[in-house]
Short mmCIF file of C-alpha atoms in Angstrom, two decimals:
data_model
loop_
_atom_site.label_atom_id
_atom_site.label_comp_id
_atom_site.label_asym_id
_atom_site.label_seq_id
_atom_site.Cartn_x
_atom_site.Cartn_y
_atom_site.Cartn_z
CA UNK E 209 117.86 125.80 119.76
CA UNK E 210 117.54 129.06 117.89
CA UNK E 211 121.10 130.01 118.75
CA UNK E 212 122.98 126.80 117.91
CA UNK E 213 122.74 123.48 116.15
CA UNK E 214 123.46 119.95 117.34
CA UNK E 215 126.96 119.82 115.81
CA UNK E 216 128.11 122.21 118.51
CA UNK E 217 127.12 119.67 121.15
CA UNK E 218 129.00 116.74 119.64
CA UNK E 219 131.41 116.58 122.58
CA UNK E 220 128.58 116.37 125.10
CA UNK E 221 126.67 113.79 123.09
CA UNK E 222 129.78 111.62 122.76
CA UNK E 223 130.66 111.81 126.47
CA UNK E 224 130.67 108.23 127.86
CA UNK E 225 129.57 109.50 131.26
CA UNK E 226 126.34 110.70 129.63
CA UNK E 227 125.77 108.01 127.04
CA UNK E 228 126.37 105.10 129.44
CA UNK E 229 122.87 105.37 130.89
CA UNK E 230 121.09 107.68 128.45
CA UNK E 231 120.12 107.75 124.79
CA UNK E 232 120.61 111.24 123.39
CA UNK E 233 118.59 112.56 120.47
CA UNK E 234 119.39 115.97 118.99
CA UNK E 235 116.86 117.79 116.86
CA UNK E 236 117.86 120.66 114.63
CA UNK E 237 115.75 122.62 112.15
CA UNK E 238 117.97 123.93 109.33
CA UNK E 239 117.95 127.70 108.98
CA UNK E 240 116.08 128.09 112.30
CA UNK E 241 117.07 131.35 113.97
CA UNK E 242 120.86 131.40 114.20
CA UNK E 243 121.34 127.74 113.32
CA UNK E 244 124.23 127.14 110.94
CA UNK E 245 123.41 126.90 107.23
CA UNK E 246 124.50 123.89 105.16
CA UNK E 247 128.14 123.71 104.15
CA UNK E 248 128.78 125.80 101.05
CA UNK E 249 125.66 127.94 101.42
CA UNK E 250 125.75 131.37 99.79
CA UNK E 251 125.92 133.99 102.59
CA UNK E 252 122.48 135.44 103.23
CA UNK E 253 120.60 132.89 101.12
CA UNK E 254 119.57 130.83 104.12
CA UNK E 255 118.04 133.58 106.24
CA UNK E 256 114.54 132.58 107.32
CA UNK E 257 111.91 135.23 107.97
CA UNK E 258 108.96 133.53 109.65
CA UNK E 259 106.39 136.07 108.52
CA UNK E 260 107.36 135.75 104.87
CA UNK E 261 107.59 131.96 104.98
CA UNK E 262 104.21 131.52 106.66
CA UNK E 263 102.39 133.61 104.02
CA UNK E 264 102.69 131.02 101.26
CA UNK E 265 101.67 128.03 103.35
CA UNK E 266 98.74 129.84 104.96
CA UNK E 267 97.48 130.93 101.55
CA UNK E 268 97.79 127.37 100.29
CA UNK E 269 95.67 125.74 103.01
CA UNK E 270 93.24 128.66 103.14
CA UNK E 271 92.46 128.16 99.45
CA UNK E 272 91.68 124.50 100.18
CA UNK E 273 89.21 125.33 102.94
CA UNK E 274 87.61 128.19 101.02
CA UNK E 275 87.23 125.80 98.08
CA UNK E 276 85.10 123.43 100.16
CA UNK E 277 87.77 120.98 101.37
CA UNK E 278 87.12 120.02 105.00
CA UNK E 279 89.72 117.24 105.32
CA UNK E 280 93.30 116.89 104.10
CA UNK E 281 94.36 113.23 104.27
CA UNK E 282 98.05 113.67 104.93
CA UNK E 283 101.12 111.43 104.58
CA UNK E 284 104.22 113.20 105.85
CA UNK E 285 107.43 114.01 104.04
CA UNK E 286 110.25 116.44 104.78
CA UNK E 287 109.32 118.47 101.70
CA UNK E 288 105.65 118.84 102.74
CA UNK E 289 106.00 119.55 106.45
CA UNK E 290 104.75 123.07 105.73
CA UNK E 291 101.22 121.65 105.39
CA UNK E 292 101.35 120.42 108.98
CA UNK E 293 102.70 123.78 110.08
CA UNK E 294 100.02 125.72 108.24
CA UNK E 295 97.06 123.66 109.49
CA UNK E 296 98.30 123.83 113.08
CA UNK E 297 98.89 127.58 112.87
CA UNK E 298 95.49 128.18 111.26
CA UNK E 299 93.79 126.29 114.09
CA UNK E 300 95.43 128.64 116.61
CA UNK E 301 94.76 131.82 114.64
CA UNK E 302 91.25 130.83 113.58
CA UNK E 303 92.01 131.26 109.88
CA UNK E 304 90.58 128.94 107.19
CA UNK E 305 92.26 125.54 106.80
CA UNK E 306 91.10 121.95 106.36
CA UNK E 307 91.41 119.45 109.16
CA UNK E 308 94.67 117.54 108.77
CA UNK E 309 94.03 113.80 109.04
CA UNK E 310 97.30 111.92 109.51
CA UNK E 311 97.53 108.71 107.46
CA UNK E 312 100.22 106.02 107.40
CA UNK E 313 100.06 105.15 103.69
CA UNK E 314 99.08 107.00 100.53
CA UNK E 315 96.70 104.39 99.13
CA UNK E 316 94.75 104.46 102.40
CA UNK E 317 94.76 108.26 102.32
CA UNK E 318 93.36 108.47 98.79
CA UNK E 319 90.72 105.80 99.39
CA UNK E 320 89.65 107.66 102.53
CA UNK E 321 89.38 110.85 100.49
CA UNK E 322 87.24 109.11 97.88
CA UNK E 323 84.90 107.80 100.55
CA UNK E 324 84.59 111.20 102.17
CA UNK E 325 83.84 112.80 98.81
CA UNK E 326 81.20 110.18 98.01
CA UNK E 327 79.40 110.64 101.34
CA UNK E 328 79.59 114.44 101.56
CA UNK E 329 79.38 115.22 97.83
CA UNK E 330 82.21 117.72 98.42
CA UNK E 331 85.85 117.94 97.32
CA UNK E 332 88.64 116.43 99.41
CA UNK E 333 92.45 116.57 99.35
CA UNK E 334 95.40 114.27 99.91
CA UNK E 335 99.13 114.70 100.37
CA UNK E 336 101.85 112.25 99.32
CA UNK E 337 105.61 112.09 99.84
CA UNK E 338 107.35 112.97 96.53
CA UNK E 339 107.25 110.56 93.55
CA UNK E 340 107.33 107.34 95.56
CA UNK E 341 104.37 108.47 97.64
CA UNK E 342 102.48 109.35 94.47
CA UNK E 343 103.18 105.84 93.20
CA UNK E 344 101.85 104.54 96.52
CA UNK E 345 98.44 106.02 95.67
CA UNK E 346 98.24 102.87 93.59
CA UNK E 347 94.95 101.61 92.16
CA UNK E 348 93.07 104.24 94.14
CA UNK E 349 94.05 106.65 91.34
CA UNK E 350 92.02 104.51 88.94
CA UNK E 351 89.04 104.55 91.31
CA UNK E 352 89.27 108.34 91.62
CA UNK E 353 89.24 108.80 87.85
CA UNK E 354 86.54 106.29 86.93
CA UNK E 355 84.38 107.32 89.87
CA UNK E 356 84.57 111.02 88.96
CA UNK E 357 85.63 112.09 92.44
CA UNK E 358 86.66 115.77 92.86
CA UNK E 359 89.86 115.10 94.81
CA UNK E 360 92.85 117.45 94.93
CA UNK E 361 95.77 115.03 95.03
CA UNK E 362 99.03 116.67 96.02
CA UNK E 363 102.57 115.40 96.10
CA UNK E 364 105.70 116.93 97.49
CA UNK E 365 108.47 117.35 94.97
CA UNK E 366 112.16 116.93 95.72
CA UNK E 367 114.16 120.16 95.34
CA UNK E 368 116.15 120.81 92.18
CA UNK E 369 118.03 123.90 93.31
CA UNK E 370 121.79 123.50 93.79
CA UNK E 371 122.84 123.10 97.45
CA UNK E 372 123.14 126.45 99.19
CA UNK E 373 121.75 128.47 96.28
CA UNK E 374 118.41 129.20 97.97
CA UNK E 375 116.19 128.13 100.82
CA UNK E 376 114.85 124.63 100.41
CA UNK E 377 117.62 123.61 98.00
CA UNK E 378 119.09 120.12 97.99
CA UNK E 379 120.90 119.26 101.16
CA UNK E 380 120.90 115.47 101.30
CA UNK E 381 121.83 112.60 99.01
CA UNK E 382 118.30 111.20 98.93
CA UNK E 383 117.07 114.36 97.21
CA UNK E 384 119.12 113.53 94.14
CA UNK E 385 116.99 110.39 93.81
CA UNK E 386 113.61 112.10 94.24
CA UNK E 387 113.48 113.86 90.89
CA UNK E 388 111.65 112.07 88.06
CA UNK E 389 111.66 113.67 84.62
CA UNK E 390 108.00 114.59 84.97
CA UNK E 391 106.26 113.72 88.24
CA UNK E 392 102.83 114.65 86.94
CA UNK E 393 103.16 112.00 84.26
CA UNK E 394 102.66 109.33 86.93
CA UNK E 395 98.96 110.21 87.22
CA UNK E 396 98.30 112.18 84.02
CA UNK E 397 96.13 109.50 82.40
CA UNK E 398 93.89 109.46 85.47
CA UNK E 399 93.43 113.17 86.21
CA UNK E 400 91.66 116.06 84.54
CA UNK E 401 94.77 118.22 84.87
CA UNK E 402 98.09 118.30 86.71
CA UNK E 403 100.35 121.21 87.60
CA UNK E 404 103.78 121.78 89.13
CA UNK E 405 103.72 124.77 91.47
CA UNK E 406 106.21 127.26 90.05
CA UNK E 407 108.06 130.18 91.62
CA UNK E 408 105.84 132.76 89.94
CA UNK E 409 102.56 131.08 90.90
CA UNK E 410 100.10 132.46 93.40
CA UNK E 411 99.54 129.30 95.50
CA UNK E 412 96.02 130.26 96.53
CA UNK E 413 95.00 130.89 92.94
CA UNK E 414 96.44 127.57 91.77
CA UNK E 415 94.52 125.62 94.41
CA UNK E 416 91.29 127.46 93.57
CA UNK E 417 91.80 126.91 89.84
CA UNK E 418 92.47 123.19 90.24
CA UNK E 419 89.37 122.82 92.42
CA UNK E 420 87.35 124.72 89.83
CA UNK E 421 88.37 122.11 87.25
CA UNK E 422 87.80 119.19 89.62
CA UNK E 423 84.27 120.35 90.51
CA UNK E 424 83.12 121.14 86.96
CA UNK E 425 81.28 118.32 85.21
CA UNK E 426 82.44 115.79 84.49
CA UNK E 427 84.02 115.94 87.94
CA UNK E 428 87.34 114.25 88.55
CA UNK E 429 90.67 114.24 90.37
CA UNK E 430 93.42 116.80 89.81
CA UNK E 431 97.09 116.67 90.84
CA UNK E 432 99.45 119.33 92.16
CA UNK E 433 103.18 118.88 92.82
CA UNK E 434 104.91 121.23 95.24
CA UNK E 435 108.72 121.62 95.02
CA UNK E 436 110.28 122.28 98.41
CA UNK E 437 112.18 125.39 97.36
CA UNK E 438 109.02 126.88 95.84
CA UNK E 439 107.10 126.24 99.05
CA UNK E 440 109.81 128.07 101.00
CA UNK E 441 109.89 131.19 98.83
CA UNK E 442 109.22 134.45 100.69
CA UNK E 443 105.97 136.24 99.88
CA UNK E 444 104.41 139.44 101.21
CA UNK E 445 102.70 139.04 104.57
CA UNK E 446 99.31 139.23 102.84
CA UNK E 447 98.39 137.09 99.87
CA UNK E 448 95.32 137.71 97.72
CA UNK E 449 93.63 135.15 95.47
CA UNK E 450 90.14 134.34 94.14
CA UNK E 451 88.16 131.53 95.75
CA UNK E 452 86.50 128.73 93.78
CA UNK E 453 83.15 130.47 94.18
CA UNK E 454 84.59 133.65 92.71
CA UNK E 455 86.12 131.79 89.78
CA UNK E 456 82.87 129.91 89.27
CA UNK E 457 82.17 126.23 88.63
CA UNK E 458 80.87 125.33 85.18
CA UNK E 459 77.11 124.86 85.31
CA UNK E 460 75.44 122.00 83.40
CA UNK E 461 73.61 122.94 80.23
CA UNK E 462 69.85 122.51 79.92
CA UNK E 463 68.51 119.76 77.66
CA UNK E 464 66.80 120.69 74.45
CA UNK E 465 63.15 121.25 75.38
CA UNK E 466 61.86 119.50 72.26
CA UNK E 467 63.98 116.43 73.08
CA UNK E 468 62.72 116.43 76.66
CA UNK E 469 59.10 116.48 75.47
CA UNK E 470 59.86 113.73 72.96
CA UNK E 471 61.32 111.56 75.72
CA UNK E 472 58.24 112.11 77.88
CA UNK E 473 55.87 111.21 75.03
CA UNK E 474 57.78 108.06 74.12
CA UNK E 475 57.75 106.89 77.72
CA UNK E 476 54.02 107.51 78.04
CA UNK E 477 53.18 105.70 74.79
CA UNK E 478 55.57 102.79 75.30
CA UNK E 479 54.24 99.34 76.17
CA UNK E 480 57.36 97.69 77.53
CA UNK E 481 59.86 100.38 78.70
CA UNK E 482 62.83 100.07 81.05
CA UNK E 483 65.03 102.60 82.85
CA UNK E 484 68.72 101.74 83.05
CA UNK E 485 71.27 103.45 85.28
CA UNK E 486 74.79 103.10 86.62
CA UNK E 487 75.85 106.08 88.73
CA UNK E 488 72.98 108.54 88.69
CA UNK E 489 73.25 108.85 92.50
CA UNK E 490 76.37 110.99 92.08
CA UNK E 491 73.75 113.68 92.60
CA UNK E 492 71.79 112.52 95.69
CA UNK E 493 68.70 114.43 94.56
CA UNK E 494 68.63 112.41 91.34
CA UNK E 495 67.69 109.22 93.20
CA UNK E 496 64.48 110.87 94.41
CA UNK E 497 63.65 112.07 90.90
CA UNK E 498 64.34 108.65 89.38
CA UNK E 499 62.01 107.11 91.94
CA UNK E 500 59.31 109.68 91.07
CA UNK E 501 59.59 108.97 87.37
CA UNK E 502 59.56 105.19 87.78
CA UNK E 503 56.53 105.19 90.08
CA UNK E 504 54.60 107.75 88.01
CA UNK E 505 54.76 105.64 84.86
CA UNK E 506 55.31 102.24 86.53
CA UNK E 507 58.57 101.68 84.64
CA UNK E 508 60.98 99.01 85.93
CA UNK E 509 64.54 100.07 86.77
CA UNK E 510 67.65 98.04 85.97
CA UNK E 511 71.15 98.77 87.19
CA UNK E 512 74.63 98.17 85.83
CA UNK E 513 76.98 95.81 87.65
CA UNK E 514 79.46 98.72 87.70
CA UNK E 515 77.25 100.73 90.05
CA UNK E 516 79.19 102.14 93.00
CA UNK E 517 76.32 103.56 95.06
CA UNK E 518 72.57 103.24 95.59
CA UNK E 519 70.84 104.68 92.53
CA UNK E 520 67.44 103.11 93.22
CA UNK E 521 66.14 101.22 96.30
CA UNK E 522 66.90 97.53 95.74
CA UNK E 523 63.83 96.55 97.81
CA UNK E 524 61.46 98.50 95.58
CA UNK E 525 58.96 96.40 93.54
CA UNK E 526 60.14 98.08 90.32
CA UNK E 527 63.82 97.27 90.90
CA UNK E 528 65.27 94.58 88.64
CA UNK E 529 61.88 93.37 87.41
CA UNK E 530 61.88 94.88 83.94
CA UNK E 531 62.52 93.51 80.48
CA UNK E 532 65.94 93.12 78.94
CA UNK E 533 66.94 95.79 76.48
CA UNK E 534 66.23 93.57 73.45
CA UNK E 535 62.69 93.00 74.73
CA UNK E 536 61.93 96.67 75.48
CA UNK E 537 60.43 99.18 73.10
CA UNK E 538 61.98 102.17 74.93
CA UNK E 539 65.22 102.07 76.89
CA UNK E 540 65.99 105.21 78.85
CA UNK E 541 69.62 105.22 80.00
CA UNK E 542 70.98 107.50 82.70
CA UNK E 543 74.65 107.88 83.52
CA UNK E 544 76.00 104.60 82.16
CA UNK E 545 79.57 104.35 80.85
CA UNK E 546 79.45 100.77 79.55
CA UNK E 547 76.42 101.25 77.32
CA UNK E 548 77.27 98.33 75.11
CA UNK E 549 76.32 95.84 77.80
CA UNK E 550 73.27 97.85 78.82
CA UNK E 551 71.74 98.39 75.40
CA UNK E 552 70.92 95.76 72.82
CA UNK E 553 70.92 96.80 69.18
CA UNK E 554 67.46 95.26 68.72
CA UNK E 555 65.84 97.78 71.06
CA UNK E 556 63.35 99.90 69.14
CA UNK E 557 64.45 103.19 70.72
CA UNK E 558 67.45 104.14 72.80
CA UNK E 559 67.49 107.38 74.77
CA UNK E 560 70.62 108.60 76.49
CA UNK E 561 70.21 110.90 79.46
CA UNK E 562 73.78 111.20 80.67
CA UNK E 563 74.89 112.98 83.82
CA UNK E 564 77.80 115.17 83.00
CA UNK E 565 80.08 112.60 81.40
CA UNK E 566 78.96 113.64 77.96
CA UNK E 567 77.48 110.91 75.77
CA UNK E 568 80.74 110.73 73.84
CA UNK E 569 83.14 109.34 76.46
CA UNK E 570 86.36 111.05 75.43
CA UNK E 571 88.60 108.99 77.72
CA UNK E 572 87.52 105.69 76.13
CA UNK E 573 88.32 105.94 72.43
CA UNK E 574 86.88 102.53 71.55
CA UNK E 575 83.54 103.29 73.25
CA UNK E 576 80.64 103.16 70.82
CA UNK E 577 76.85 103.16 70.98
CA UNK E 578 73.90 104.00 68.74
CA UNK E 579 71.17 106.24 70.08
CA UNK E 580 68.14 108.23 69.03
CA UNK E 581 68.57 111.17 71.39
CA UNK E 582 71.73 112.17 73.26
CA UNK E 583 71.49 114.32 76.35
CA UNK E 584 74.80 115.60 77.80
CA UNK E 585 73.32 116.59 81.13
CA UNK E 586 73.89 116.64 84.85
CA UNK E 587 71.61 114.24 86.71
CA UNK E 588 69.72 116.99 88.46
CA UNK E 589 68.48 118.66 85.29
CA UNK E 590 67.89 115.36 83.50
CA UNK E 591 65.48 114.12 86.13
CA UNK E 592 63.73 117.24 87.37
CA UNK E 593 61.15 117.43 84.64
CA UNK E 594 59.28 120.39 86.19
CA UNK E 595 62.46 122.47 86.07
CA UNK E 596 62.48 122.30 82.28
CA UNK E 597 58.76 122.75 81.78
CA UNK E 598 57.85 119.11 81.10
CA UNK E 599 54.86 117.80 83.07
CA UNK E 600 54.83 114.05 82.52
CA UNK E 601 51.33 113.81 84.00
CA UNK E 602 49.93 116.26 81.46
CA UNK E 603 51.73 114.45 78.66
CA UNK E 604 50.08 111.24 79.81
CA UNK E 605 46.64 112.87 79.77
CA UNK E 606 47.18 114.25 76.26
CA UNK E 607 49.13 111.36 74.84
CA UNK E 608 46.64 111.01 72.03
CA UNK E 609 47.99 114.23 70.58
CA UNK E 610 51.57 112.97 70.54
#
């Protein structure tokens, strides 16, 4: 209760007359109301003001929702219970917060988040229990990174503060085992950025900033660790922070107009062209534009074995019926990471129309490929010819002038 803790009822709970026919379970929330602080606590350090405590957790989940996250795939831990509190409170108050989806294992949670992001084309979030939970994300971390999914992965972080020195400080032996040297290092090779929430941070700002990075091309996962004592710091009753929309997501650059016209002319004049793609459907509108381009010029479409979604209808007459790269005179490549297997050196012309990855894949140092024209582009701008002033039909009609 708010006025006692379960140690005061030890005599009752040990009474044989009660325990003979009943199983007694006592629940006590440390620092709740007048509950006793841990042994050795500094007087006054344990006082819990609900209004101050709620401010940080409400700002945290509000920033998620305002950043476009509808679902938080959650695996519980004592250090991250504040997320459950915040989502439940937000539902009652009608304030912004994602829907908390309870999961039983971190790898399932992250894979669910990846699927949700793929289907909705929106960011998602996950929560893991300290370092071991982050390790439980497992191979799903690899899928998040290589699939360019904008997922905010979070992990609780065991407290470092000395017992009794502040709220949320260590109070159990297990917490001495939950502190790796650098928790972010577990996923650093597979994220765009990672951050440990510090005492001076504005939690809403940090969530918005990480989502800004995750959503900017090339999209990808980000990781945030949340120490328990930081999450329990008092803040003013009102917290202000910019949303992702206010920070702004990096917009893709436009292709060079001369290069775009050159591509159109080469396609029109080619005798044995082929379009090659891998993950152009990351932008759902790009599939429609690819279909338009293929049908307009009757160009076959081939697909990489690494494809993770439908880039082009597999039942279409132009799907998988084209020449191999070494037999083609023009190979137009969209959004392919493994270009070595897609492009043969004997091809007369290689055009790269990449979707946001950048044609120099910085995360794969050994990646190499020769090309005539490189286009670091998002799929939408690469395919929507009318948006950049290139009318393929008119180029076809005037191809004699090319």
